[in-house]
CSV table of C-alpha atoms and ligand atoms in Angstrom, one decimal:
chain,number,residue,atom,x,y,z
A,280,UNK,CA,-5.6,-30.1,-40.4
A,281,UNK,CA,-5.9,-27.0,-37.6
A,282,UNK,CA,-2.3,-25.9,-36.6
A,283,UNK,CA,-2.5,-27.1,-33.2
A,284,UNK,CA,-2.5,-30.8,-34.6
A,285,UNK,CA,0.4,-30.0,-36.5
A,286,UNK,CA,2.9,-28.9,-33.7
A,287,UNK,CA,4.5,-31.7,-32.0
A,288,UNK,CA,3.1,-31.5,-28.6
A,289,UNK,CA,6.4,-32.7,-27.1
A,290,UNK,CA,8.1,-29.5,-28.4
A,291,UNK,CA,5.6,-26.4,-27.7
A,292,UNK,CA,7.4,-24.0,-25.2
A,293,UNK,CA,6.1,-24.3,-21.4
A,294,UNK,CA,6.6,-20.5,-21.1
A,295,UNK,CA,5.6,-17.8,-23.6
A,296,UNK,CA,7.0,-13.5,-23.3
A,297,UNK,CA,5.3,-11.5,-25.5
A,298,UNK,CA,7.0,-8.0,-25.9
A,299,UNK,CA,3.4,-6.5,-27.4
A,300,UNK,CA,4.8,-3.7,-29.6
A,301,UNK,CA,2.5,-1.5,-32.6
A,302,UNK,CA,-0.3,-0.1,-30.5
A,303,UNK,CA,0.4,3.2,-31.4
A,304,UNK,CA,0.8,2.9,-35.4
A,305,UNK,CA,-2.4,0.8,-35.7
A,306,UNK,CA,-4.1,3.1,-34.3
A,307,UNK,CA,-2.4,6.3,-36.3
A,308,UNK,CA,-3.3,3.6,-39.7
A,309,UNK,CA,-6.9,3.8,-38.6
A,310,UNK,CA,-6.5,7.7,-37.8
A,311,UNK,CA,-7.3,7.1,-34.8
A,312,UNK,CA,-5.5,8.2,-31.4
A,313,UNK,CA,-2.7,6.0,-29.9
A,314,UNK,CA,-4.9,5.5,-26.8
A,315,UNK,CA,-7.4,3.4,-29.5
A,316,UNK,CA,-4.9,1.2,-30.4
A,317,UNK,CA,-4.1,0.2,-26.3
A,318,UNK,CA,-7.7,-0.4,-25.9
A,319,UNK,CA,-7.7,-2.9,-29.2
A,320,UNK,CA,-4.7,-4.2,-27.6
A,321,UNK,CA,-6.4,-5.1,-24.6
A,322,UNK,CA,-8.8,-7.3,-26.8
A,323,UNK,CA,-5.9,-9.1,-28.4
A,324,UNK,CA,-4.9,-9.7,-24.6
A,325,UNK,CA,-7.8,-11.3,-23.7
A,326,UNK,CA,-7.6,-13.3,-27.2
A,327,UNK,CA,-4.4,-14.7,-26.9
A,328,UNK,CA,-4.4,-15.6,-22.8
A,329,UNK,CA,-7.1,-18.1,-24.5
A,330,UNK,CA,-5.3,-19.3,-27.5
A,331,UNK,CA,-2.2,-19.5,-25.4
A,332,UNK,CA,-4.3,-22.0,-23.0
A,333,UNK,CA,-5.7,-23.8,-26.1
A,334,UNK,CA,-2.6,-24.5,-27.3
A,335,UNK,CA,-1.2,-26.2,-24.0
A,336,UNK,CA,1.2,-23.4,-23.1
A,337,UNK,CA,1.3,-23.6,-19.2
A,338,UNK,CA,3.3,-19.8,-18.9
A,339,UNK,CA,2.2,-16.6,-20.7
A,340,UNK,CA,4.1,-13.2,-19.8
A,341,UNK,CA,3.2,-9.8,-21.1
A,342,UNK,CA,4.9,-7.0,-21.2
A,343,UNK,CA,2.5,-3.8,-20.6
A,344,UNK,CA,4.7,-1.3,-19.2
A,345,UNK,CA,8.1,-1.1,-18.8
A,346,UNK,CA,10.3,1.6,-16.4
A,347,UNK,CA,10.4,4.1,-19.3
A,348,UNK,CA,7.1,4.1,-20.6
A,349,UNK,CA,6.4,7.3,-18.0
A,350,UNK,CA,8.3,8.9,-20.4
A,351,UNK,CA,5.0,9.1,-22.7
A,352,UNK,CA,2.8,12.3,-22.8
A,353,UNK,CA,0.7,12.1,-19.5
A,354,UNK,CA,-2.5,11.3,-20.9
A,355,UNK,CA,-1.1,8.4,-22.9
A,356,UNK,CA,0.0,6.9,-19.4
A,357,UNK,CA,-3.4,7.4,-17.8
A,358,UNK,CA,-4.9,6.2,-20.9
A,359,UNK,CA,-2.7,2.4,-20.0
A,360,UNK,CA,-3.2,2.9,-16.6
A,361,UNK,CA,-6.9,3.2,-16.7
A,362,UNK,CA,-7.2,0.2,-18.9
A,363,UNK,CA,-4.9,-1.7,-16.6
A,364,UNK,CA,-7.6,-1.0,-14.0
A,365,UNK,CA,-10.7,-1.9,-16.0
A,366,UNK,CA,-8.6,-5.2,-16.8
A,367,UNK,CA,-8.0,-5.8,-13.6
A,368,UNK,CA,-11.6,-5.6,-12.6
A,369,UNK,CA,-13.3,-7.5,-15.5
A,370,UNK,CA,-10.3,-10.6,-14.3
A,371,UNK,CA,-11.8,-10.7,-10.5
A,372,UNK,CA,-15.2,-10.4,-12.0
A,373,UNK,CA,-14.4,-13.6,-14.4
A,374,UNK,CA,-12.5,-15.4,-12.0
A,375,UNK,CA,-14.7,-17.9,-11.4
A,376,UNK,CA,-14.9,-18.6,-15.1
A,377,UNK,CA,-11.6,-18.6,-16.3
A,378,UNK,CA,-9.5,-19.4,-13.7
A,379,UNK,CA,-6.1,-17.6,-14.3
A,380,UNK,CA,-3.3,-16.5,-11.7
A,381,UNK,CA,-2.1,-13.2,-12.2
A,382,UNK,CA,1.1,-11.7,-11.2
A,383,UNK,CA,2.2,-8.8,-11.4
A,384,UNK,CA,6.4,-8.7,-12.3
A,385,UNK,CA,7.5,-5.3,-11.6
A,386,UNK,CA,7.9,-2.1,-8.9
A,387,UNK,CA,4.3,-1.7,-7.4
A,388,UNK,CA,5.6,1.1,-5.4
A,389,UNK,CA,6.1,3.4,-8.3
A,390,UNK,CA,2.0,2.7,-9.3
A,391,UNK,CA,-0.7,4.9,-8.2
A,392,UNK,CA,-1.3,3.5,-4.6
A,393,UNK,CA,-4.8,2.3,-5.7
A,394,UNK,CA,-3.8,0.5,-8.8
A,395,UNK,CA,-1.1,-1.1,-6.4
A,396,UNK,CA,-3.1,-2.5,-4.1
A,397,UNK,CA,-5.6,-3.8,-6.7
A,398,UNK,CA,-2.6,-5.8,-8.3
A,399,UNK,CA,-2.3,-7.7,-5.2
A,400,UNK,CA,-5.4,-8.0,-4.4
A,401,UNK,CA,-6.3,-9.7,-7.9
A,402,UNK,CA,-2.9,-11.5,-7.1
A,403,UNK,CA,-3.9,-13.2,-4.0
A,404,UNK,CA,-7.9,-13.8,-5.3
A,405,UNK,CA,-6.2,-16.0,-7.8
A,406,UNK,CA,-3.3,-17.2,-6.2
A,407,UNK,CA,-4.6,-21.3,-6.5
A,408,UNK,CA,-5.3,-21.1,-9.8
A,409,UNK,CA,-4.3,-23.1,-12.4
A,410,UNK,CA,-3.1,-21.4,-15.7
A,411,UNK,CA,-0.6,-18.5,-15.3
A,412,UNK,CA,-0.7,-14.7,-16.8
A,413,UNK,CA,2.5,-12.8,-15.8
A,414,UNK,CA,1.8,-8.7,-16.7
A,415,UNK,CA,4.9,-6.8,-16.3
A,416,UNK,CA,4.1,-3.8,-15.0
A,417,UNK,CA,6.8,-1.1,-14.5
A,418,UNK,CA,9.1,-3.6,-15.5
A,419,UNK,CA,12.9,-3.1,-16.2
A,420,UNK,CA,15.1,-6.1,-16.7
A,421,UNK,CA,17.8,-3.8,-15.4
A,422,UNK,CA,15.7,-3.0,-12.5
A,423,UNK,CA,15.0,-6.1,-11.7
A,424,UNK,CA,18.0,-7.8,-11.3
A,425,UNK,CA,19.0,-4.5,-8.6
A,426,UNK,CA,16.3,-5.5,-6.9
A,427,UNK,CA,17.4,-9.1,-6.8
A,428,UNK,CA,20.9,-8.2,-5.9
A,429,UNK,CA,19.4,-5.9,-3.4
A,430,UNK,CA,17.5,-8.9,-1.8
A,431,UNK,CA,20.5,-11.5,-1.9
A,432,UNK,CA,23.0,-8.6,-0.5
A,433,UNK,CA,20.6,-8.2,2.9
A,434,UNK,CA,20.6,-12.4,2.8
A,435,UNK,CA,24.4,-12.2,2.5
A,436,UNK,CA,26.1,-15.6,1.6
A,437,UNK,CA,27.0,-17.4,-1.2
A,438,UNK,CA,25.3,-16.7,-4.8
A,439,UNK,CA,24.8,-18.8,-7.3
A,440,UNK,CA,22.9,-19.0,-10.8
A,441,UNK,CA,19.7,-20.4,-9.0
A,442,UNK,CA,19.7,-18.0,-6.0
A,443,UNK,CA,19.5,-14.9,-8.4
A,444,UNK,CA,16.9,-16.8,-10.6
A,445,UNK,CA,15.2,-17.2,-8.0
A,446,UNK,CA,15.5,-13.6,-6.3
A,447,UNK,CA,14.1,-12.3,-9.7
A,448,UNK,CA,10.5,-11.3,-10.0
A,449,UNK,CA,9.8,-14.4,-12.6
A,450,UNK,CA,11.0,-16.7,-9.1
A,451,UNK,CA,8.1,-18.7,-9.4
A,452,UNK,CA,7.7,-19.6,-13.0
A,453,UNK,CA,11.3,-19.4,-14.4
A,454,UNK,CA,12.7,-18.7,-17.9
A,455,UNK,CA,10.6,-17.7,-21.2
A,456,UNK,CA,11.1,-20.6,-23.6
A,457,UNK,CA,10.2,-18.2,-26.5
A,458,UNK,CA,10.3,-14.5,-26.4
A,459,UNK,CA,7.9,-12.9,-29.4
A,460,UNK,CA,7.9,-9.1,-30.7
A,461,UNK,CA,5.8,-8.1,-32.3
A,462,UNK,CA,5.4,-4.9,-34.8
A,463,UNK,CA,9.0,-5.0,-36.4
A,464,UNK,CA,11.2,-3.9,-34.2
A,465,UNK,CA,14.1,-6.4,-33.3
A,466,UNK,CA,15.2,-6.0,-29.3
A,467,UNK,CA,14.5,-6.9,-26.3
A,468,UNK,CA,14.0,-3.3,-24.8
A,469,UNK,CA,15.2,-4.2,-21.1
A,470,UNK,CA,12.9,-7.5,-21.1
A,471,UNK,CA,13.8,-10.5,-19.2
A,472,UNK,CA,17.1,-9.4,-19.8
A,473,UNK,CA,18.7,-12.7,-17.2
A,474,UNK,CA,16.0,-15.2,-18.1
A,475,UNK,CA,16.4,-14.8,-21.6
A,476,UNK,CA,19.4,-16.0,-22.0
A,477,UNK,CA,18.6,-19.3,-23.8
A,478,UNK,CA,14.9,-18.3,-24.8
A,479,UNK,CA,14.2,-18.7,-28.9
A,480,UNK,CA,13.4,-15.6,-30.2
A,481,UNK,CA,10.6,-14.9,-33.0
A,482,UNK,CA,9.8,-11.6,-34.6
A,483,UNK,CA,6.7,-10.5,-36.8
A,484,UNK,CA,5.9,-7.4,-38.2
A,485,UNK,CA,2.2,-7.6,-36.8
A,486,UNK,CA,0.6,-5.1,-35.2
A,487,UNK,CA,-0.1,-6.0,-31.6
A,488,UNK,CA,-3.7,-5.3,-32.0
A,489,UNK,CA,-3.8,-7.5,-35.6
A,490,UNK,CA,-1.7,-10.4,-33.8
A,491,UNK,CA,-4.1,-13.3,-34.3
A,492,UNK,CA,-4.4,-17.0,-32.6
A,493,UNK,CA,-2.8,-18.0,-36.1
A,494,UNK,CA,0.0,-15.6,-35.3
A,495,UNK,CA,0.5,-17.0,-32.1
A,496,UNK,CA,0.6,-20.7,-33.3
A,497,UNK,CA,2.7,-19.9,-35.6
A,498,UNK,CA,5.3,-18.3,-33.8
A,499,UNK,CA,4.8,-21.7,-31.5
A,500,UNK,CA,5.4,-24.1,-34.9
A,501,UNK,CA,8.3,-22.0,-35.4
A,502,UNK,CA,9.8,-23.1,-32.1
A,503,UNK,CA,8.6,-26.3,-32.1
A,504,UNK,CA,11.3,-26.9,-35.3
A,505,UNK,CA,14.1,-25.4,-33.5
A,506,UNK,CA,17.2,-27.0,-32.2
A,507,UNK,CA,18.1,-25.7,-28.6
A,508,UNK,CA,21.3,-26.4,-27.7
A,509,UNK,CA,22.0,-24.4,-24.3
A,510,UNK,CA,25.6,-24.0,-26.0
A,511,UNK,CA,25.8,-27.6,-26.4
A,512,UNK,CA,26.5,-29.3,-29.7
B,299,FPP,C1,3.5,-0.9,-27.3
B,299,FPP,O1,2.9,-0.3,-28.4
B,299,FPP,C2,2.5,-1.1,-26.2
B,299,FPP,C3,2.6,-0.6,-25.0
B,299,FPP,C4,3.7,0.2,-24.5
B,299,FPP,C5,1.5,-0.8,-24.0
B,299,FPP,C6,0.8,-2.2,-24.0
B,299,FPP,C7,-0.4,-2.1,-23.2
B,299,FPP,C8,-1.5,-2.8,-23.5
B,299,FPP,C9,-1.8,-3.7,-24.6
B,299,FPP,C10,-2.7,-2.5,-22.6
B,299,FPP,C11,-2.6,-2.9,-21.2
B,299,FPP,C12,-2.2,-4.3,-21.0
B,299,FPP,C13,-2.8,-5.3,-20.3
B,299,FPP,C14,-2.2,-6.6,-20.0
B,299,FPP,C15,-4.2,-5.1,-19.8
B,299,FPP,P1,3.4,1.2,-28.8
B,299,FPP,O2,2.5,2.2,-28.2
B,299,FPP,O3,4.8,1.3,-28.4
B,299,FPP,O4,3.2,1.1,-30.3
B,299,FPP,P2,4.0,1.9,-31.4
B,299,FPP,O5,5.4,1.4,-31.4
B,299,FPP,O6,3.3,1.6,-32.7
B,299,FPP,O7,4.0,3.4,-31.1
């Protein structure tokens, strides 16, 4: 029996986060440089957006780049970037195949002007479509919710729970159900830092690039045995 028969299909989460961690030591294990193990871990991208889809899960987020990632050496950064872009093309060339909606969760307006406006254009080509890819893109939890507060203080009003959910740049999809890191390292490193309040959290020491569709369904069977109780009994 496969592993995706032997998940409950009433209890697989609706929304996957993946904080994709270890690109850098694969590649140093192969002796290669860091910028090797990005590009592998573009491949286990485009791997697990299919397993995820396979397995029913209607929500997969990734984090690519977070608000202190500039903080790399320069050609590190361009080295992301530039794969970002060749992603970005290859998704509008396969569009008509695959069918994914991207969005982009993040400040576009600290990107490269032309990387910017290639986000949003791949973000409106896709807009209809039916399974959804959230990249977060210079992403910082922290950031975020400013710029949620920043959008309900110009609103003015009451605030509730649901207004700043909603303010927040995941507004149209909601919480993770699961939130998996990869590469041994236990935190969240300023990820969905409001909507993860109640998410189940999994850790494997995997490198990102070695993180299989067995991995993934897995981490999935994992969940699927947990007990949520929102703070309930
Ligand atoms: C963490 O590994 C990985 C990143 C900071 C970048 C992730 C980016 C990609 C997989 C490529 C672009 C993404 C998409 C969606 C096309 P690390 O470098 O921190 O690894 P280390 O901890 O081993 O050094």
């Amino acid at each position: 029996m496969g592993f995706k028969e032997q998940i409950n299909q009433d209890r697989i989460p609706r929304h996957i986060a993946i904080i994709m961690d270890g690109n850098g030591r694969w590649a140093k294990r192969q002796g290669l440089a860091r910028m090797f193990g990005h590009k592998q871990g573009v491949e286990t991208v485009h791997r697990i957006t299919e397993a995820a889809d396979e397995l029913g899960i209607q929500y997969l987020t990734l984090y690519a780049f977070s608000t202190e990632n500039w903080k790399r050496p320069a050609m590190e950064v361009n080295a992301i970037m530039q794969l970002l872009d060749r992603f970005i093309k290859d998704a509008k060339e396969d569009n008509d195949k695959n069918k994914i909606r991207y969005v982009f969760l993040g400040d576009k307006s600290g990107l490269a002007p032309i990387l910017a406006d290639k986000c949003t254009e791949l973000e409106r080509l896709t807009e209809n479509n039916s399974s959804l890819l959230n990249i977060a893109l210079n992403y910082g939890g922290r950031a975020e919710l400013v710029y949620a507060c920043r959008k309900l203080a110009e609103r003015g009003g009451e605030i509730t729970e649901a207004d700043v959910s909603a303010a927040l740049y995941t507004g149209h999809c909601g919480d993770p159900d699961l939130i998996v890191r990869t590469a041994g390292e236990y935190r969240l490193s300023n990820f969905l830092l409001w909507q993860s309040a109640y998410a189940e959290l999994y850790f494997t020491d995997t490198l990102w690039p070695d993180f299989s569709e067995t991995d993934l369904s897995a981490a999935v069977m994992e969940f699927s045995r947990r007990k949520r109780r929102y703070g309930g009994v």
